[in-house]
Amino acid sequence: MLTLVAFIVALGLLIAIHEYGHYRVAVACGVKVLRFSIGIGKPLLKWKGRNTDTEFVIAALPLGGYVRMLDEREAAVPAEQLHRAFNRQSLLKRAAIVAAGPLANLLLAIVLYSLVNWVGIQQPKAIVSAPQAGTLAEQAGLRGGEWVQSMQVAGAEPAAVESFEDLRWKITQAALNGQDATLSWLTQDGGSAGQGDLRLSVLAGAELNQAALDRIGITMPWTPAVVGDLTPGMPAQKAGLQAGDVVLRVDGRRVNDGAQLRMLIRQVDANQRVPAQQWQVARNGKILEIAVQPELVETPEGSVARIGALIGGAPEWVLVQKNFVDGLTAGVVKTWEVSLLSLQMMAKMVTGQASLDNLSGPLTIADYAGKSASMGLVQYILFLALISVSLGVLNLLPLPVLDGGHLMYYLWEGVTGHPVSDVWAERLQRVGIGLLLVMMSIALFNDISRIWG
């Protein structure tokens, strides 16, 4: 139920803002708006506002909306109202009305991101977990437990890193741009300074999927190597481990964090045998030596060695909060960065550098709406901001049937001095509908594969 409510609220809000952008600018330009509809299909509610002839509608299907304006191309217009018809407006006014919808979504994203910045959000501290051997993070000198202070890409000033999420975001942007990055950090033991180069340029041209992120090696924040709840009858309980034990070493090797401990547990030799391990743990001020024998468990991903206990405590958290000016500036920057990232991913999908699996449809959006809402209001607001940016960027694409397609027509009109012919407009409309249906079909297939695959 939460997923359904969160999804409907998200769609309703984003569509309403988008259509209100069209409506507000149309009214400001003197165009008569006949109907403002949230949703498509059979109207459920109808009303008219004060001092306006516009009919406001809430329709049955919340998967779209529209603003219907007075237009000679759709119906006859009385002579005394011709000056209020959309098609009689100047090229600049028509372009402004069309562009106002997507821009309203981008403006909403700025407001939402700014709101989160002003309220503040708890995020994991930018302390990295132990990277796997051979990853770019390991090659940069990270061993686990380093608190990253700043990141610098070529030709730019070092940018402060506010949290682990901020670090991941900066790394993702640099990887997409094929830029190397220099990380500066403080170590946890004594706070000594360190620095290393993250050679992200080796990923240039590659798809930025989970495999690429795993190759970078900065996948999760640092957590203490603590044993949590134990499963009865499993190796951890049989060995005598207890919840709260802090693991110091495994087979004489120092353990830096929970991620490294999980990697050590999962080690399997060439013959698919799981070696016994000697653990050194701290318990109630005492150092204990405990022999642990992980066992092989079959999973959908293959055979994995496990001990039947939760491994790793909670990460350190930091409150990321900004004043009004800094929060608003960060909101604008974040919206711009997410927009560019969306365009880059779309371009990579078109050129074949990124998989079409990245396309998401209504089922995935609904799933994320429910998950974000269950995590709290701030996470739900961040979800709304992300979807609002995606909706704004998508609608600005030069694809017939979308707002960007109409803007493309107006660009042609501005350059040539005459509008696109009706014949070509109809042909392009059919192509646009076909492309949109293909994209929707792929997105829906991806949704079904993710959820039920």
Coordinates of C-alpha atoms in Angstrom, one line a residue, residues 27 57 63 99 147 196 209 288 306 356 447:
V27 CA -1.7 32.6 -19.2
V57 CA -9.6 18.1 -14.3
L63 CA 0.3 8.5 -16.1
A99 CA 9.7 24.9 -22.6
W147 CA 38.7 9.2 5.8
G196 CA 46.5 8.7 -4.0
N209 CA 27.6 -0.6 -14.6
L288 CA 40.8 -14.6 22.4
R306 CA 29.6 -18.4 5.2
L356 CA 19.6 -0.4 -22.6
D447 CA 11.1 -3.5 -15.0

